[in-house]
């Protein structure tokens, strides 16, 4: 063989290697490496921690939970395998399997034996497989958690039936046997409301029944989640500050399935992508940090806490009244503890206790509490971690600054304008504008400058975004990043995915914040818009005023309309003419007036409350 042939063979091998999928090699000590069940969430390391959490804090609630799992019929319409989005842990078989796998908790009176709980779950799983259900979280959890209670024939039957069964997905038709997909539209329901072959494979990996298929399916994790897939995409959005692309409305429940996915992979394989940055960021690790910056300082109508919100998100969507928001917050602490992120888990505990994150309403939701074991972490405050009073997540398109993290009198300023269009719902690029939240002894109102959300678009002249609009439009349709290749291209600064946004920030001594938003790139030729915000918070939130100044500069062949959502009618000077747009019904007077002129000054001052003042 000559040297040229050797070189040719080496090149072929190199090219072949570039196209192979990375192979799973579980870490030493992991359940998959040791060949023991359960694989996911529950193992000989996590079970003692969960038991201790229950025994020291929630014995009466866990007693109610085991009674619920005994008394609830397994024939109700929710006891199915395919629910992946809104209520992925609803099926009672999951909870029967969990009780059996967890083992005896001291102080609990079990109405039936652990073996009977497991038997009911196994029978339900087989019955629903026979009924033709697609697979999602319930199938893998139940199969894994009841493995030690299954007979040899049941293990074979369950594995063979799940091998070829379609897995619930918004886009793709795939299974453990045929696991390959091409991740697309990675920021929306097509990720968060679906399930994956690699997840199902974790229940069977190394069991000696469908090993080759399970191994191949598990390997798809590296293509689906990494290599600019779903995990890389979410981490790119989050950066070092946290946040999800849909945090305005869908953050109430979408991140919950991302937590289930990464926690399952970590506990089964030992690979800790919860702590590990990819693409310059980490969505789950930094999520508690983002939550603390985005919190509204006081209760909504003195009832419940929410995130600051804009766009079409109603008050209860991003709030701690929302059942799914409570589920994910109670769960996230345990995900972080198991990943070794004690400070971040401590932030979650402090938030649950400080902001009155109420107990989930229904027993089937309590699984998130048991897996979250939030009281096992010591409380940690933003002050303990020396958080600065501002956050700027450029990729998400959000700037947040606040006078503090503890007082309901704190002022919070937020600006939103995304550089990128993420294929989802209600992101920063959809709702440009600002919020100034202030509530205290000096000011008896909720928002000095209103957030824009809900039904403002129902009123004549109303806009959901408090930014600029031109007669004739000029705003281009933003191109979203649907595929891993497009995300990689955007990250490298190529193509036309960046449409401008928040791009310049100055913070000085905790009392001066300047943020510039350049929206010119998202406008068609001949139009431009740059807005600068300067926020001057008072030194003492309880007694000092805050000042927000906005500078707008725009050019276009037609008139520009600058929109500011404010709770009271402002003082305006320098205008040439005005137009009344309060001709609607209900609260249409909130729309106010339209002012026309080349160089207009608008002042909004109020220190005692006003005509639209309220607790909410």
CSV table of C-alpha atoms in Angstrom, one decimal, residues 146-160 207-209:
chain,number,residue,atom,x,y,z
A,146,UNK,CA,-41.4,0.1,39.1
A,147,UNK,CA,-38.6,-2.0,37.5
A,148,UNK,CA,-37.6,-3.6,40.8
A,149,UNK,CA,-41.2,-4.8,41.3
A,150,UNK,CA,-41.8,-6.1,37.8
A,151,UNK,CA,-41.6,-9.8,36.9
A,152,UNK,CA,-39.2,-10.8,34.1
A,153,UNK,CA,-42.0,-11.2,31.7
A,154,UNK,CA,-43.4,-7.8,32.5
A,155,UNK,CA,-40.0,-6.2,32.0
A,156,UNK,CA,-39.8,-7.8,28.6
A,157,UNK,CA,-43.4,-6.9,27.7
A,158,UNK,CA,-43.0,-3.2,28.7
A,159,UNK,CA,-39.7,-2.8,26.9
A,160,UNK,CA,-40.9,-4.4,23.7
A,207,UNK,CA,-31.2,-3.8,31.1
A,208,UNK,CA,-30.4,-6.5,28.6
A,209,UNK,CA,-33.6,-6.4,26.6
